Amino acid sequence: MKKEELIAQENHQDQADSQAEPTVKFAPRIPIRWRWTMLVGFTVALAVVVLFFVILDIERDAWLESQAAQAELQVDRLADELKLPMLSGSSAETDLVVQGFLEKVPTVMGVLLKKADGITRGYGDVGDAKALAAAMAADNKVVRLPVVALWYAKRVVYADTALGNIAVRFSEQAWADIASQLVKQILMAALAVVLLSALWVYWLAGKMSQRLEMLANAARQVASGDYHVKMRVRGNDEISDAISQFNEMARELAHKEEMRRVFERYLNPKLVTDVFEGGSVKMENHRQEVSVLFADMVHFTSFSESTETEEVVNILNTHFEVFHRIIAYYGGHVDKYIGDAVMAVFNHPFADKDHARHAAKAGLAIAIVCKELGVIRSDGEPIAFRIGLNCGQAIAGNIGAARRLEYTVIGDAVNVASRMSGVGLGGELVMSRSTYEFLGDGFMFDSIGEKDIKGVSLELELGVVTVESEQVKRNIEHVVDLAFNLNLPEEIRTMEGDI
C-alpha cells in the first residue's frame, strides 16, 4: 500500500468519525421532570380510561336489568291484549292492538308478530324480520333475544294453546343519554386528577433533578480533569447513594492521577496503563529470556541530508506506525524508537512462550510492509530497513535518572540484536543459527557464514531467515493486510491457523 493510499484511508476514517458524531451531539434532550410528568400523566389517564370502561360496563348492566324488568311488564301486557284477536284470527283487531301499543309506549321501536302457522308481520322498525323470527324462543316467559338490538320475546298462549310469538324492540336512547352524561362527568374528573397529579410530580421531579444536575455538573468537572470535586450528601435514597459513590470515585481518581504523575517518569506508557488498570505487570529489576528485534533504515544519513525535514519525519512515522501494529499484533512491545530505528521486545513485559517465533514473523512482516509502502528516495532507491533478531537473556530494569526513568531491557542479547540489524543489506531478516533453532517449523535458514560480532567473544554463524511453510506465509500476509487497516486493535493474539 502506498503512502498516499494510507493517508487517504486515514482521511476516510476521520470523515466517518466526524459524520457519526452529530447523531449523539444533537440528540434531543428531555429533562427528567418532563419525563416523569408525562409518564405519570399518561399512567393516570390510562387508569381513568380503564376505570371509565369498568364503570360504563357496570352502569350498562344496571340499566339493562332495569330495562328487562320494564320490558317484561310491557311484553306481558301486549301478549294478554293479543290473545283474543289472534285466537279469532282477526288481522284488523291485531293491527289495532299493536298500533295502539306503539302509540302508548314511546320507548318501543318495533313489534314482530309470528303466528302459529309461521306467518310473520312487522310493525315499526323491525330490521331483518326473517332472522329475527328464527331467533324467537318458544318460551312462555319474556326473554331477551340474542341479537344486537334490544329485543324481548314471548310466546302467546291461550288455555294451553300456542297462538304464536311476539317480539318487542325497545329503544336504547335512554342508555345513550346516560352514557353521554357519564362521559362528561368522568372526563372532567379525569382532567382535574391528571392536572393535579402532573403539577405535583413536576414539582417533585424538579427537586430530584436538581441533585442530578449537580451530579452531572460535577461529572463534567471530573471529565475536564478536576478530581477535587466533593458534593454534599443529603437524604437517604438512591440519588444520595450515587452522590456518595461519586465522591468516592473522585477521591480514587485524584489518588490515581497523583500516582500517574509519579509513574510518568517511566517511558513505557503501556506498562503504566496496565499498572493503573490493575494488571499483573511486575516493575522490579530481573533477568529474563527475551527476543529483541531491531529494524534500522538503510542509508538514513544520506537520505536525511537530501530530503526535507518534514518529509523525513512523515516517512519515518508512516513506517513506524505500521511496524508498531505488526509488533503489537504478535504480542511484542515497542521498547523505544532510536532515531531511524525501532527496538521491539518479545516476552517482556507480556509473557509469551513462543516469543522467538512471533518475533521472526514480525520481522518478516516488516520487510514486506516496506516493499508495499514503496516509498522511493530522491536517488531512486526504495526505502528499506535492515532487520535483526536475537534471542537470549537480558536484564529488565529501571534505567535512568531519579526524575526520568525508563523501564527497559539491556544486556548482550540486546546488543547482539542491534549488531544483527547492521549485517543485512536491507529488506531481509538476519539472525544467528542459535536463535533460528528457537523458531520451530516453517522457516528456512540461509547461512552467510560465521561473523565476528562486537561484544561477543566467539564468532557466530549468521544467516538470512525466510519463510518455508505456506501456512506461515499466509499468516504473515494476513497480518500485513491487517496492519494497513486503521481500525486494527492492538494486542490481538487470535489469528488464523499458525501464529
XYZ file of C-alpha atoms in Angstrom:
499
model
C 0.000 0.000 0.000
C 1.379 3.405 -0.985
C 1.791 6.290 1.364
C -0.952 8.225 -0.468
C -3.355 5.310 -0.035
C -2.601 5.134 3.693
C -3.247 8.873 4.103
C -6.462 8.606 2.063
C -7.633 5.747 4.295
C -6.919 7.832 7.402
C -8.902 10.771 5.935
C -11.776 8.452 5.109
C -11.775 7.174 8.693
C -11.736 10.748 10.047
C -14.692 11.669 7.828
C -16.619 8.617 9.013
C -15.957 9.551 12.652
C -16.982 13.164 12.077
C -20.197 12.065 10.379
C -21.044 9.787 13.294
C -20.617 12.492 15.955
C -23.715 14.685 15.241
C -26.046 11.776 15.958
C -25.038 11.875 19.624
C -24.184 15.558 19.892
C -27.520 16.889 18.663
C -29.790 14.252 20.218
C -32.953 15.832 21.690
C -32.747 16.359 25.436
C -35.856 15.802 27.571
C -35.481 16.849 31.237
C -36.326 14.278 33.877
C -39.137 16.375 35.341
C -40.887 16.387 31.981
C -40.315 12.660 31.548
C -41.869 11.925 34.946
C -44.704 14.386 34.345
C -45.572 12.777 31.023
C -45.244 9.292 32.470
C -47.492 9.994 35.452
C -49.954 11.912 33.288
C -50.144 9.035 30.842
C -50.487 6.490 33.674
C -53.279 8.438 35.365
C -55.048 8.958 32.034
C -54.763 5.239 31.287
C -56.125 4.377 34.735
C -59.040 6.765 34.206
C -59.806 5.194 30.831
C -59.790 1.710 32.360
C -61.997 2.855 35.244
C -64.304 4.587 32.776
C -64.923 1.362 30.861
C -65.422 -0.550 34.101
C -67.933 1.997 35.383
C -69.614 2.159 31.991
C -69.961 -1.611 31.945
C -71.417 -1.666 35.458
C -73.880 1.125 34.643
C -74.965 -0.576 31.441
C -75.581 -3.851 33.270
C -77.695 -1.966 35.813
C -79.604 -0.204 33.063
C -80.228 -3.456 31.174
C -81.508 -5.078 34.353
C -83.925 -2.219 34.861
C -84.871 -2.289 31.186
C -85.525 -6.043 31.363
C -87.965 -5.568 34.249
C -89.883 -2.892 32.354
C -89.784 -4.932 29.139
C -91.273 -7.933 30.933
C -94.282 -5.871 32.042
C -94.806 -4.336 28.607
C -94.405 -7.591 26.667
C -96.758 -9.471 29.071
C -99.319 -6.704 28.668
C -99.133 -6.837 24.866
C -99.344 -10.638 24.889
C -102.501 -10.539 27.001
C -104.117 -7.971 24.681
C -103.299 -10.072 21.586
C -104.694 -13.368 22.836
C -108.308 -12.819 21.697
C -107.524 -11.151 18.322
C -105.011 -13.908 17.484
C -107.416 -16.629 18.649
C -110.197 -15.224 16.438
C -107.782 -14.756 13.559
C -108.783 -11.110 13.093
C -105.905 -9.276 11.475
C -107.624 -5.935 11.810
C -108.049 -6.260 15.552
C -104.463 -7.495 15.857
C -103.170 -4.477 13.937
C -105.256 -2.159 16.026
C -103.905 -3.586 19.297
C -100.272 -3.382 18.154
C -100.600 0.136 16.759
C -102.226 1.288 19.988
C -99.373 -0.321 21.934
C -96.755 1.518 19.831
C -98.502 4.830 20.455
C -98.861 4.310 24.218
C -95.265 3.135 24.815
C -92.833 5.636 23.207
C -89.745 3.533 24.114
C -90.940 0.738 21.816
C -89.493 0.992 18.280
C -90.975 -2.081 16.643
C -93.032 -5.244 17.125
C -92.738 -8.506 15.236
C -95.667 -10.937 15.346
C -95.196 -14.566 14.357
C -98.372 -16.670 14.164
C -98.563 -20.371 14.813
C -98.697 -21.111 11.078
C -95.313 -19.337 10.641
C -96.644 -16.142 9.049
C -94.857 -13.032 10.366
C -95.917 -9.417 10.414
C -93.811 -6.475 11.456
C -94.793 -3.143 12.919
C -92.432 -0.201 13.083
C -88.633 -0.710 12.820
C -88.014 -4.473 12.849
C -84.941 -4.781 10.594
C -84.285 -8.305 9.287
C -87.637 -9.940 10.097
C -86.624 -13.374 8.827
C -83.524 -13.624 11.016
C -85.408 -12.211 13.958
C -88.243 -14.742 13.540
C -85.700 -17.558 13.509
C -84.200 -16.280 16.779
C -87.551 -16.243 18.610
C -87.605 -18.660 21.515
C -90.655 -20.796 22.222
C -90.807 -19.737 25.866
C -93.776 -18.732 27.974
C -91.594 -16.218 29.813
C -90.224 -12.961 28.480
C -86.625 -13.428 27.308
C -84.121 -11.215 25.511
C -83.256 -12.365 22.008
C -79.564 -12.939 21.161
C -79.367 -10.100 18.626
C -77.621 -6.711 18.578
C -80.738 -4.626 19.119
C -82.748 -4.691 22.344
C -85.446 -7.299 21.523
C -87.595 -9.132 24.073
C -89.874 -12.007 23.045
C -92.596 -14.274 24.495
C -94.916 -16.997 23.284
C -98.639 -16.110 23.233
C -100.657 -18.913 24.828
C -104.411 -19.147 25.459
C -105.734 -22.066 27.538
C -102.652 -24.165 26.766
C -102.990 -23.351 23.055
C -99.964 -21.719 21.427
C -101.207 -18.893 19.221
C -97.759 -17.607 18.120
C -94.852 -15.460 19.293
C -94.326 -11.760 19.711
C -91.039 -9.799 19.877
C -90.774 -6.181 21.018
C -87.843 -3.889 20.251
C -87.083 -1.218 22.845
C -85.121 1.986 22.214
C -81.566 2.424 23.617
C -81.660 6.195 23.517
C -82.041 6.342 27.281
C -78.780 4.488 27.675
C -77.070 6.763 25.128
C -78.134 9.782 27.181
C -76.879 8.193 30.408
C -73.541 7.230 28.801
C -73.059 10.716 27.374
C -73.606 12.309 30.765
C -71.318 9.772 32.377
C -68.547 10.518 29.842
C -68.734 14.235 30.543
C -68.535 13.778 34.298
C -65.669 11.282 34.197
C -63.781 13.409 31.665
C -63.972 16.482 33.880
C -62.848 14.469 36.898
C -60.014 12.898 34.865
C -58.745 16.277 33.678
C -58.687 17.559 37.234
C -56.856 14.463 38.515
C -54.309 14.480 35.674
C -53.628 18.188 36.096
C -53.160 17.999 39.856
C -51.011 14.862 39.705
C -48.879 16.322 36.884
C -48.248 19.512 38.851
C -47.333 17.548 41.946
C -44.995 15.207 40.030
C -43.446 18.143 38.147
C -42.560 19.786 41.450
C -41.297 16.536 42.999
C -39.245 15.558 39.920
C -37.797 19.068 39.859
C -36.457 18.577 43.360
C -34.905 15.273 42.271
C -33.469 16.644 39.027
C -31.709 19.459 40.863
C -29.458 16.941 42.581
C -28.969 15.022 39.342
C -27.993 18.220 37.543
C -25.496 18.927 40.308
C -24.148 15.406 39.836
C -23.875 15.931 36.061
C -22.022 19.236 36.555
C -19.625 17.560 38.966
C -19.067 14.747 36.446
C -18.210 17.327 33.782
C -15.641 18.821 36.146
C -14.096 15.420 36.687
C -14.093 14.757 32.929
C -12.199 18.019 32.420
C -9.503 16.844 34.838
C -10.645 18.407 38.114
C -10.718 15.461 40.515
C -11.056 17.569 43.669
C -14.846 17.731 43.454
C -16.923 16.919 46.504
C -20.710 17.068 46.636
C -22.832 17.358 49.743
C -24.739 14.167 50.517
C -28.336 14.862 51.572
C -31.155 12.395 52.124
C -31.194 8.632 52.242
C -32.190 7.393 48.811
C -30.671 6.110 45.562
C -29.552 9.581 44.462
C -27.750 10.236 47.732
C -26.080 6.822 47.338
C -24.979 7.793 43.820
C -23.564 11.101 45.093
C -21.694 9.293 47.847
C -20.210 6.843 45.350
C -19.322 9.720 43.029
C -17.371 11.404 45.818
C -15.546 8.138 46.430
C -14.800 7.809 42.711
C -13.434 11.369 42.554
C -11.155 10.652 45.501
C -9.855 7.498 43.822
C -9.275 9.321 40.530
C -7.382 12.069 42.320
C -5.243 9.432 44.011
C -4.618 7.635 40.713
C -3.720 10.884 38.979
C -1.181 11.630 41.670
C 0.284 8.170 41.214
C 0.295 8.571 37.439
C 2.381 11.740 37.757
C 4.955 9.696 39.623
C 4.941 6.888 37.061
C 5.211 9.342 34.143
C 8.940 9.261 34.784
C 8.851 5.871 33.068
C 8.955 5.815 29.286
C 6.668 2.811 28.933
C 3.102 4.194 28.769
C 1.567 0.786 28.133
C 3.207 -0.575 31.238
C 1.966 2.360 33.297
C -1.564 1.904 31.921
C -1.549 -1.790 32.810
C -0.467 -0.976 36.348
C -3.246 1.583 36.795
C -5.829 -0.813 35.381
C -4.890 -3.418 37.991
C -2.710 -5.567 35.764
C -0.102 -8.014 36.997
C 2.916 -6.423 35.285
C 5.983 -6.530 37.508
C 8.168 -3.449 37.825
C 11.152 -4.894 39.721
C 14.559 -5.474 38.114
C 15.104 -9.055 36.984
C 16.825 -11.235 34.402
C 14.615 -12.751 31.713
C 14.855 -14.507 28.358
C 13.621 -12.244 25.571
C 13.637 -11.899 21.808
C 14.848 -8.493 20.658
C 14.005 -7.205 17.184
C 15.765 -4.214 15.587
C 14.746 -2.503 12.350
C 17.155 0.178 11.131
C 16.708 2.289 7.960
C 19.294 1.723 5.243
C 21.442 4.775 4.356
C 19.460 7.041 6.637
C 22.221 9.671 6.832
C 22.284 10.350 3.100
C 18.505 10.195 2.960
C 18.058 12.781 5.732
C 20.618 15.099 4.154
C 18.907 15.084 0.746
C 15.298 15.241 1.991
C 13.267 17.958 3.660
C 12.958 17.557 7.420
C 9.160 17.369 7.399
C 9.204 14.630 4.759
C 11.803 12.639 6.687
C 9.634 12.757 9.810
C 6.494 11.849 7.874
C 8.150 8.862 6.179
C 9.558 7.567 9.443
C 6.216 7.972 11.198
C 4.391 6.214 8.354
C 6.694 3.205 8.573
C 6.827 3.118 12.368
C 3.024 3.280 12.609
C 2.633 0.074 10.604
C 5.644 -1.532 12.331
C 4.045 -0.857 15.698
C 0.802 -2.563 14.681
C 2.600 -5.661 13.455
C 4.720 -5.889 16.602
C 1.683 -5.395 18.849
C -0.266 -7.998 16.888
C 2.355 -10.630 17.523
C 2.452 -9.812 21.227
C 5.618 -7.724 21.187
C 6.312 -4.386 22.798
C 7.950 -1.378 21.135
C 10.585 -0.564 23.708
C 11.909 2.578 22.052
C 12.495 4.472 18.823
C 16.152 5.331 18.284
C 16.186 7.928 15.541
C 15.599 5.925 12.356
C 15.448 2.566 14.171
C 12.844 0.750 16.215
C 13.592 -1.703 19.018
C 10.933 -4.260 19.926
C 10.985 -6.785 22.763
C 9.038 -10.043 22.918
C 8.281 -11.936 26.155
C 8.574 -8.679 28.123
C 6.560 -7.186 29.709
C 3.996 -9.628 28.245
C 4.801 -13.320 28.777
C 4.974 -15.347 25.559
C 6.404 -18.873 25.381
C 6.726 -18.639 21.556
C 8.357 -15.220 21.598
C 11.171 -16.104 19.174
C 8.724 -17.445 16.573
C 6.456 -14.416 16.893
C 9.395 -12.002 16.684
C 10.608 -13.685 13.479
C 7.170 -13.366 11.928
C 7.055 -9.717 12.920
C 10.454 -9.104 11.296
C 9.414 -10.807 8.050
C 6.139 -8.860 8.034
C 8.061 -5.578 8.489
C 10.179 -6.447 5.435
C 7.011 -6.981 3.366
C 5.476 -3.749 4.654
C 8.469 -1.720 3.465
C 8.016 -3.121 -0.044
C 4.259 -2.476 -0.052
C 4.665 1.107 1.148
C 7.068 1.541 -1.764
C 8.460 4.931 -0.740
C 11.197 5.976 -3.210
C 14.098 8.189 -2.153
C 15.391 11.079 -4.205
C 18.240 8.879 -5.518
C 15.707 6.403 -6.912
C 16.310 3.723 -4.298
C 13.354 2.395 -2.258
C 13.197 2.921 1.484
C 14.381 -0.289 3.161
C 15.155 -1.405 6.703
C 17.829 -3.778 7.935
C 16.152 -6.190 10.339
C 17.976 -8.159 13.010
C 16.710 -10.585 15.641
C 18.369 -12.193 18.630
C 17.097 -14.367 21.453
C 18.808 -14.543 24.843
C 18.960 -13.458 28.465
C 18.550 -9.743 29.218
C 18.121 -7.583 32.301
C 14.752 -5.871 32.633
C 15.047 -2.917 34.942
C 14.700 0.765 35.733
C 17.359 2.698 33.860
C 17.852 6.458 34.066
C 17.908 9.354 36.494
C 15.767 9.979 39.558
C 13.432 12.321 37.705
C 13.331 10.404 34.429
C 13.352 6.615 34.367
C 12.946 4.063 31.610
C 11.793 0.529 32.272
C 13.648 -1.347 29.522
C 15.860 -4.324 28.771
C 19.645 -4.233 28.500
C 22.413 -6.788 28.065
C 24.231 -8.890 25.472
C 21.003 -10.146 23.909
C 20.033 -6.539 23.079
C 23.497 -5.606 21.836
C 23.734 -8.635 19.556
C 20.272 -7.929 18.113
C 21.422 -4.391 17.314
C 24.554 -5.752 15.576
C 22.374 -8.158 13.558
C 20.437 -5.256 12.066
C 23.724 -3.884 10.690
C 24.692 -7.075 8.874
C 21.994 -7.370 6.237
C 21.605 -5.392 3.032
C 18.043 -4.337 3.859
C 14.639 -5.974 3.413
C 15.779 -9.270 4.957
C 15.708 -10.798 8.440
C 19.136 -11.681 9.882
C 19.778 -13.798 12.975
C 22.196 -16.321 14.391
C 21.917 -20.077 13.960
C 21.241 -20.430 17.701
C 18.298 -18.054 17.529
C 16.972 -19.821 14.431
C 16.760 -23.049 16.423
C 14.065 -21.458 18.618
C 11.735 -20.600 15.711
C 10.226 -24.006 15.071
C 8.896 -25.325 11.766
C 8.028 -23.204 8.757
C 11.273 -21.212 8.340
C 14.445 -21.660 6.343
C 17.963 -20.537 7.322
C 20.310 -19.363 4.533
C 23.738 -19.166 6.128
C 26.026 -16.264 5.300
C 28.947 -17.689 7.271
C 30.475 -17.087 10.656
C 30.913 -13.460 11.652
C 32.801 -11.709 14.376
C 30.217 -9.773 16.377
C 31.392 -6.895 18.529
C 30.891 -7.696 22.201
C 30.785 -11.470 21.579
C 33.920 -13.490 22.244
C 33.141 -16.273 19.763
C 32.190 -15.950 16.117
C 28.523 -16.582 15.369
C 27.069 -18.296 12.343
C 24.637 -15.821 10.837
C 22.034 -16.264 8.161
C 19.022 -14.816 6.416
C 15.720 -16.371 7.514
C 12.903 -16.804 5.002
C 9.524 -18.498 5.044
C 9.345 -22.136 4.022
C 5.816 -23.126 5.104
C 2.813 -21.986 3.089
C 0.814 -21.758 6.307
C 3.305 -19.360 7.891
C 3.400 -17.315 4.682
C -0.377 -16.937 4.664
C -0.288 -15.954 8.328
C 2.284 -13.199 7.733
C 0.452 -11.899 4.667
C -2.752 -11.804 6.695
C -1.062 -9.737 9.410
C 0.400 -7.347 6.810
C -3.067 -6.765 5.384
C -4.436 -6.088 8.863
C -1.553 -3.731 9.653
C -2.782 -1.361 6.965
C -6.272 -1.426 8.448
C -6.561 1.715 10.545
C -9.192 0.038 12.759
C -6.883 -2.783 13.830
C -6.963 -3.112 17.648
C -3.701 -3.667 19.438
C -2.741 -6.746 21.422
C -4.795 -9.168 19.300
C -3.468 -12.652 19.916
C -6.025 -14.768 17.995
C -5.074 -15.491 14.393
C -5.966 -17.822 11.559
C -4.013 -21.042 11.676
C -0.462 -20.864 12.978
C 0.611 -17.824 14.991
